[in-house]
């Protein structure tokens, strides 16, 4: 500023106006000091100089007030930004507040601790650290500035932490402070309402005296973070409650579904019992509902019925299951995967129903298992009442199998008394278990015969069943499969029939026995067959010698095709086999082109199936063609 600026010349700016101009321009403080120095050299009176000095001091006060106001506005804006950042940070609230505090207050390091239920604290997050010692640092109750700040609900600071003895020091905390090189530390509590959640720290690596504005801003940041943490915890609690409510709703729906399923299964089982269904059907329906394997077992380990093979249980385990199941009404766990429920009626000796399942049974499943036990007991009771006539029925089958001449009228009368239809179709099954206990097989046979309205007896190591039915093969497969599941061993079975003549049952039995012997000779143990299942061997074994049935099963489709189309595929087959399977030589025998024979053979393959030229099938086809040719010659 020129010296004549302060002169009293007309047109010159007065010192007072200069002060105002500098204030308006927000000039730095030294500009005001330059003005005072220049005016001292002017012709102003002492009074004027005093007034100028007072105006300058007031201007500097106004400027300082304006600076403080701008800082407050900046701090307020920073708090708004910090609140927004914490709101957007989700689970990283402490990360946001430590970073913001470090930038706003020019700290070297900031960190935040959370209070634990026992009053101690631990460092949750840091910003600006140079070692890995701080995160997770535990601070016992009453140790360190942060604990004092939380206890007093007021800020606490030290310009030189390690040299300050106003509070108790903890060796582990001092070690971290020493490792980080920290000196000035400010700690403010993070409070929300009446609750203190932790503390926010700001630290410098030089001695620092904190101003009230810095402490106030730090505390505002701490309270903002506490509010954000409390809100996040409330949201987490609400989310957890909502999730638990959803799980409860899911469990309730699952329970409702299981209860509905149990009620439906119980109703279905009772309907089956009232309708007179056999034990096997009841067990299979129950096993499907329980998603496991069911087995009825008595104290001697005998198994009258089962849906599959259960793990071998020792006699002691079986007896224990009997005792525990009969001691109470609820099913009991026998092993990790086997459950037992009592059967109070239906058998001469105590028995249990065993269930093998890979999963733990809930209350609804145990309720269903108990209901299954009641249903099985009712079926067994019904069977035991009918089994009183068992010896008489077995004796009757022994008489039917006798080769001695018998009166057809007397056999029919006895059949009616035993509720056997003397004019109905019956099949005979001869089953030989390939293992297991004979007693178990005999008990099963009595139950199976009763359930299917038939009778049984034992011949040597074989079970003989006389059952209503028209399909001997199907009956043998069904009976062998069930007995195999009960014993856990394969079963070989021969079958024959049907027959309507009670006097011919012995002949049917002999045919079934020959089928069993044939399977054994062929090395087919564990399989079942009737005469028709054995091809031309069955033709030789059968007493009826059903030539027409054998021919029809072997080449029937070809015969039908020739009859409908007036073709001679049968002649082509005969020429093909006569020529040793050579289409060319067959064509020469038939006086046709080789391509014609090939087309006919393709048609034969469509009618008889792709495996018609396999050795076993080809042999049966050739035998059927011979029989058909001989039969035609005889009839002519």
mmCIF file of C-alpha atoms in Angstrom, residues 249-479:
data_model
loop_
_atom_site.group_PDB
_atom_site.id
_atom_site.type_symbol
_atom_site.label_atom_id
_atom_site.label_comp_id
_atom_site.label_asym_id
_atom_site.label_seq_id
_atom_site.Cartn_x
_atom_site.Cartn_y
_atom_site.Cartn_z
ATOM 1 C CA UNK A 249 -43.786 -71.335 8.810
ATOM 2 C CA UNK A 250 -41.878 -73.853 6.689
ATOM 3 C CA UNK A 251 -41.653 -76.266 9.616
ATOM 4 C CA UNK A 252 -45.340 -75.820 10.339
ATOM 5 C CA UNK A 253 -46.227 -76.489 6.710
ATOM 6 C CA UNK A 254 -43.936 -79.514 6.648
ATOM 7 C CA UNK A 255 -45.526 -80.796 9.858
ATOM 8 C CA UNK A 256 -48.990 -80.245 8.418
ATOM 9 C CA UNK A 257 -48.014 -82.127 5.285
ATOM 10 C CA UNK A 258 -46.529 -85.007 7.290
ATOM 11 C CA UNK A 259 -49.594 -85.171 9.546
ATOM 12 C CA UNK A 260 -51.844 -85.219 6.510
ATOM 13 C CA UNK A 261 -49.727 -87.965 4.969
ATOM 14 C CA UNK A 262 -49.818 -89.968 8.207
ATOM 15 C CA UNK A 263 -53.605 -89.635 8.442
ATOM 16 C CA UNK A 264 -54.008 -90.722 4.830
ATOM 17 C CA UNK A 265 -51.682 -93.696 5.361
ATOM 18 C CA UNK A 266 -53.505 -94.754 8.530
ATOM 19 C CA UNK A 267 -56.859 -94.525 6.781
ATOM 20 C CA UNK A 268 -55.551 -96.520 3.824
ATOM 21 C CA UNK A 269 -54.129 -99.223 6.106
ATOM 22 C CA UNK A 270 -57.350 -99.569 8.076
ATOM 23 C CA UNK A 271 -59.321 -99.805 4.837
ATOM 24 C CA UNK A 272 -56.989 -102.561 3.664
ATOM 25 C CA UNK A 273 -57.404 -104.471 6.928
ATOM 26 C CA UNK A 274 -61.188 -104.161 6.799
ATOM 27 C CA UNK A 275 -61.202 -105.213 3.140
ATOM 28 C CA UNK A 276 -59.341 -108.393 4.057
ATOM 29 C CA UNK A 277 -56.070 -107.577 2.279
ATOM 30 C CA UNK A 278 -53.205 -109.946 2.996
ATOM 31 C CA UNK A 279 -50.230 -109.175 5.195
ATOM 32 C CA UNK A 280 -47.850 -108.668 2.292
ATOM 33 C CA UNK A 281 -49.975 -105.924 0.740
ATOM 34 C CA UNK A 282 -50.339 -104.179 4.110
ATOM 35 C CA UNK A 283 -46.590 -104.304 4.726
ATOM 36 C CA UNK A 284 -45.670 -103.021 1.254
ATOM 37 C CA UNK A 285 -48.131 -100.130 1.535
ATOM 38 C CA UNK A 286 -46.781 -99.223 4.970
ATOM 39 C CA UNK A 287 -43.147 -99.538 3.834
ATOM 40 C CA UNK A 288 -43.818 -97.107 1.017
ATOM 41 C CA UNK A 289 -45.413 -94.612 3.416
ATOM 42 C CA UNK A 290 -42.497 -94.932 5.871
ATOM 43 C CA UNK A 291 -39.846 -95.007 3.151
ATOM 44 C CA UNK A 292 -38.122 -98.047 4.635
ATOM 45 C CA UNK A 293 -38.080 -101.840 4.937
ATOM 46 C CA UNK A 294 -40.538 -103.630 7.245
ATOM 47 C CA UNK A 295 -40.207 -107.061 8.813
ATOM 48 C CA UNK A 296 -42.283 -109.075 11.313
ATOM 49 C CA UNK A 297 -40.071 -111.056 13.718
ATOM 50 C CA UNK A 298 -40.832 -113.225 16.768
ATOM 51 C CA UNK A 299 -38.714 -114.085 19.807
ATOM 52 C CA UNK A 300 -37.042 -117.018 18.009
ATOM 53 C CA UNK A 301 -35.983 -114.748 15.151
ATOM 54 C CA UNK A 302 -38.524 -116.244 12.732
ATOM 55 C CA UNK A 303 -39.848 -113.936 10.011
ATOM 56 C CA UNK A 304 -43.447 -114.606 8.882
ATOM 57 C CA UNK A 305 -43.436 -111.664 6.459
ATOM 58 C CA UNK A 306 -41.117 -108.899 5.242
ATOM 59 C CA UNK A 307 -40.757 -106.369 2.439
ATOM 60 C CA UNK A 308 -36.995 -106.815 2.156
ATOM 61 C CA UNK A 309 -33.859 -107.934 3.937
ATOM 62 C CA UNK A 310 -32.996 -106.249 7.220
ATOM 63 C CA UNK A 311 -29.531 -106.248 8.802
ATOM 64 C CA UNK A 312 -28.817 -109.406 10.779
ATOM 65 C CA UNK A 313 -29.849 -108.853 14.394
ATOM 66 C CA UNK A 314 -28.511 -111.076 17.139
ATOM 67 C CA UNK A 315 -30.914 -113.054 19.293
ATOM 68 C CA UNK A 316 -30.092 -110.792 22.244
ATOM 69 C CA UNK A 317 -30.889 -107.683 20.181
ATOM 70 C CA UNK A 318 -34.163 -109.208 18.999
ATOM 71 C CA UNK A 319 -35.196 -110.108 22.556
ATOM 72 C CA UNK A 320 -34.264 -106.635 23.781
ATOM 73 C CA UNK A 321 -36.362 -105.094 21.002
ATOM 74 C CA UNK A 322 -39.286 -107.315 22.027
ATOM 75 C CA UNK A 323 -38.991 -106.339 25.690
ATOM 76 C CA UNK A 324 -38.561 -102.609 25.076
ATOM 77 C CA UNK A 325 -41.310 -102.457 22.450
ATOM 78 C CA UNK A 326 -43.793 -104.300 24.687
ATOM 79 C CA UNK A 327 -42.846 -102.204 27.722
ATOM 80 C CA UNK A 328 -44.464 -99.097 26.273
ATOM 81 C CA UNK A 329 -46.804 -97.904 23.573
ATOM 82 C CA UNK A 330 -44.245 -95.935 21.576
ATOM 83 C CA UNK A 331 -41.793 -97.360 18.994
ATOM 84 C CA UNK A 332 -38.217 -97.734 20.213
ATOM 85 C CA UNK A 333 -34.854 -97.445 18.455
ATOM 86 C CA UNK A 334 -33.126 -100.840 18.248
ATOM 87 C CA UNK A 335 -30.014 -99.694 16.382
ATOM 88 C CA UNK A 336 -29.043 -96.515 14.581
ATOM 89 C CA UNK A 337 -31.270 -97.418 11.612
ATOM 90 C CA UNK A 338 -33.752 -99.995 12.976
ATOM 91 C CA UNK A 339 -36.914 -99.205 14.952
ATOM 92 C CA UNK A 340 -39.343 -101.594 16.624
ATOM 93 C CA UNK A 341 -43.004 -101.428 17.633
ATOM 94 C CA UNK A 342 -44.940 -104.116 19.418
ATOM 95 C CA UNK A 343 -47.501 -106.527 17.980
ATOM 96 C CA UNK A 344 -49.843 -107.241 20.849
ATOM 97 C CA UNK A 345 -52.077 -109.777 19.127
ATOM 98 C CA UNK A 346 -52.149 -112.116 16.206
ATOM 99 C CA UNK A 347 -49.307 -114.522 17.067
ATOM 100 C CA UNK A 348 -48.926 -117.311 19.614
ATOM 101 C CA UNK A 349 -45.690 -115.749 20.828
ATOM 102 C CA UNK A 350 -44.715 -112.083 21.297
ATOM 103 C CA UNK A 351 -43.562 -110.420 18.101
ATOM 104 C CA UNK A 352 -42.376 -107.046 16.898
ATOM 105 C CA UNK A 353 -42.582 -105.087 13.703
ATOM 106 C CA UNK A 354 -39.123 -103.867 12.676
ATOM 107 C CA UNK A 355 -38.501 -100.890 10.416
ATOM 108 C CA UNK A 356 -35.159 -100.123 8.809
ATOM 109 C CA UNK A 357 -34.841 -96.535 7.617
ATOM 110 C CA UNK A 358 -31.764 -94.353 7.032
ATOM 111 C CA UNK A 359 -33.270 -91.280 8.699
ATOM 112 C CA UNK A 360 -34.351 -90.348 12.217
ATOM 113 C CA UNK A 361 -38.037 -90.913 12.881
ATOM 114 C CA UNK A 362 -39.984 -87.847 13.956
ATOM 115 C CA UNK A 363 -43.054 -87.974 16.160
ATOM 116 C CA UNK A 364 -45.391 -88.238 13.164
ATOM 117 C CA UNK A 365 -43.398 -91.117 11.636
ATOM 118 C CA UNK A 366 -43.339 -92.927 14.995
ATOM 119 C CA UNK A 367 -47.088 -92.438 15.242
ATOM 120 C CA UNK A 368 -47.493 -93.986 11.794
ATOM 121 C CA UNK A 369 -45.203 -96.912 12.691
ATOM 122 C CA UNK A 370 -47.328 -97.598 15.765
ATOM 123 C CA UNK A 371 -50.473 -97.549 13.610
ATOM 124 C CA UNK A 372 -48.825 -99.963 11.170
ATOM 125 C CA UNK A 373 -48.087 -102.283 14.090
ATOM 126 C CA UNK A 374 -51.756 -102.224 15.065
ATOM 127 C CA UNK A 375 -52.839 -102.968 11.487
ATOM 128 C CA UNK A 376 -50.355 -105.835 11.169
ATOM 129 C CA UNK A 377 -51.543 -107.240 14.520
ATOM 130 C CA UNK A 378 -55.130 -107.253 13.258
ATOM 131 C CA UNK A 379 -54.135 -109.059 10.064
ATOM 132 C CA UNK A 380 -52.144 -111.611 12.043
ATOM 133 C CA UNK A 381 -55.064 -112.108 14.414
ATOM 134 C CA UNK A 382 -57.325 -112.796 11.463
ATOM 135 C CA UNK A 383 -54.786 -115.233 10.055
ATOM 136 C CA UNK A 384 -54.360 -117.010 13.377
ATOM 137 C CA UNK A 385 -58.096 -117.600 13.584
ATOM 138 C CA UNK A 386 -58.066 -119.132 10.119
ATOM 139 C CA UNK A 387 -54.865 -121.047 10.808
ATOM 140 C CA UNK A 388 -56.649 -123.252 13.353
ATOM 141 C CA UNK A 389 -57.726 -125.391 10.420
ATOM 142 C CA UNK A 390 -54.146 -125.432 9.057
ATOM 143 C CA UNK A 391 -53.297 -129.093 9.825
ATOM 144 C CA UNK A 392 -56.551 -130.226 8.218
ATOM 145 C CA UNK A 393 -55.822 -128.183 5.109
ATOM 146 C CA UNK A 394 -52.244 -129.496 4.916
ATOM 147 C CA UNK A 395 -53.539 -133.045 5.221
ATOM 148 C CA UNK A 396 -55.941 -132.389 2.363
ATOM 149 C CA UNK A 397 -53.095 -131.251 0.080
ATOM 150 C CA UNK A 398 -51.111 -134.364 1.019
ATOM 151 C CA UNK A 399 -54.105 -136.407 -0.119
ATOM 152 C CA UNK A 400 -54.301 -134.445 -3.400
ATOM 153 C CA UNK A 401 -50.638 -135.168 -4.064
ATOM 154 C CA UNK A 402 -51.076 -138.871 -3.374
ATOM 155 C CA UNK A 403 -50.878 -141.169 -6.404
ATOM 156 C CA UNK A 404 -53.533 -143.484 -4.944
ATOM 157 C CA UNK A 405 -56.932 -143.457 -6.708
ATOM 158 C CA UNK A 406 -59.421 -141.159 -4.958
ATOM 159 C CA UNK A 407 -63.089 -140.322 -5.275
ATOM 160 C CA UNK A 408 -63.630 -137.079 -7.133
ATOM 161 C CA UNK A 409 -66.875 -136.506 -5.241
ATOM 162 C CA UNK A 410 -65.206 -136.864 -1.815
ATOM 163 C CA UNK A 411 -62.349 -134.591 -2.819
ATOM 164 C CA UNK A 412 -64.840 -131.946 -3.937
ATOM 165 C CA UNK A 413 -66.833 -132.185 -0.713
ATOM 166 C CA UNK A 414 -63.699 -131.788 1.408
ATOM 167 C CA UNK A 415 -62.607 -128.826 -0.721
ATOM 168 C CA UNK A 416 -65.903 -127.052 -0.121
ATOM 169 C CA UNK A 417 -65.613 -127.568 3.628
ATOM 170 C CA UNK A 418 -62.159 -125.967 3.465
ATOM 171 C CA UNK A 419 -63.542 -123.107 1.318
ATOM 172 C CA UNK A 420 -61.658 -124.233 -1.772
ATOM 173 C CA UNK A 421 -63.507 -123.976 -5.080
ATOM 174 C CA UNK A 422 -63.391 -127.538 -6.519
ATOM 175 C CA UNK A 423 -64.278 -126.301 -10.029
ATOM 176 C CA UNK A 424 -61.892 -123.328 -10.047
ATOM 177 C CA UNK A 425 -58.527 -123.135 -11.749
ATOM 178 C CA UNK A 426 -55.522 -123.901 -9.544
ATOM 179 C CA UNK A 427 -51.760 -123.998 -10.015
ATOM 180 C CA UNK A 428 -49.107 -125.974 -8.169
ATOM 181 C CA UNK A 429 -45.810 -124.399 -7.106
ATOM 182 C CA UNK A 430 -42.771 -126.311 -5.862
ATOM 183 C CA UNK A 431 -40.325 -123.888 -4.190
ATOM 184 C CA UNK A 432 -36.872 -124.745 -2.905
ATOM 185 C CA UNK A 433 -35.054 -122.117 -0.781
ATOM 186 C CA UNK A 434 -31.330 -121.983 -1.531
ATOM 187 C CA UNK A 435 -30.490 -121.058 2.050
ATOM 188 C CA UNK A 436 -32.056 -119.786 5.248
ATOM 189 C CA UNK A 437 -33.817 -121.630 8.021
ATOM 190 C CA UNK A 438 -36.439 -124.258 7.029
ATOM 191 C CA UNK A 439 -38.652 -123.160 9.921
ATOM 192 C CA UNK A 440 -38.851 -119.606 8.581
ATOM 193 C CA UNK A 441 -39.752 -120.875 5.111
ATOM 194 C CA UNK A 442 -42.498 -123.128 6.509
ATOM 195 C CA UNK A 443 -44.023 -120.304 8.555
ATOM 196 C CA UNK A 444 -43.937 -118.041 5.529
ATOM 197 C CA UNK A 445 -45.604 -120.726 3.348
ATOM 198 C CA UNK A 446 -48.493 -121.113 5.813
ATOM 199 C CA UNK A 447 -49.028 -117.354 5.854
ATOM 200 C CA UNK A 448 -48.700 -116.998 2.069
ATOM 201 C CA UNK A 449 -51.116 -119.861 1.341
ATOM 202 C CA UNK A 450 -53.689 -118.427 3.726
ATOM 203 C CA UNK A 451 -53.357 -114.939 2.257
ATOM 204 C CA UNK A 452 -53.921 -116.238 -1.282
ATOM 205 C CA UNK A 453 -56.730 -118.630 -0.484
ATOM 206 C CA UNK A 454 -54.654 -121.760 -1.040
ATOM 207 C CA UNK A 455 -53.066 -124.585 0.939
ATOM 208 C CA UNK A 456 -49.504 -125.740 1.442
ATOM 209 C CA UNK A 457 -47.390 -128.670 2.541
ATOM 210 C CA UNK A 458 -43.727 -129.595 2.805
ATOM 211 C CA UNK A 459 -42.013 -132.267 0.730
ATOM 212 C CA UNK A 460 -38.410 -132.768 1.753
ATOM 213 C CA UNK A 461 -36.595 -129.473 1.360
ATOM 214 C CA UNK A 462 -39.309 -128.066 -0.900
ATOM 215 C CA UNK A 463 -42.494 -126.144 -0.189
ATOM 216 C CA UNK A 464 -45.565 -127.138 -2.194
ATOM 217 C CA UNK A 465 -48.298 -124.535 -2.711
ATOM 218 C CA UNK A 466 -51.714 -125.214 -4.230
ATOM 219 C CA UNK A 467 -53.132 -121.808 -5.149
ATOM 220 C CA UNK A 468 -56.075 -120.399 -7.105
ATOM 221 C CA UNK A 469 -54.940 -118.969 -10.435
ATOM 222 C CA UNK A 470 -54.526 -119.470 -14.150
ATOM 223 C CA UNK A 471 -50.918 -118.320 -14.696
ATOM 224 C CA UNK A 472 -48.456 -120.722 -13.128
ATOM 225 C CA UNK A 473 -45.385 -118.747 -14.240
ATOM 226 C CA UNK A 474 -46.601 -115.479 -12.700
ATOM 227 C CA UNK A 475 -47.625 -117.204 -9.475
ATOM 228 C CA UNK A 476 -44.192 -118.815 -9.134
ATOM 229 C CA UNK A 477 -42.349 -115.536 -9.723
ATOM 230 C CA UNK A 478 -44.463 -113.676 -7.164
ATOM 231 C CA UNK A 479 -44.154 -116.328 -4.441
#
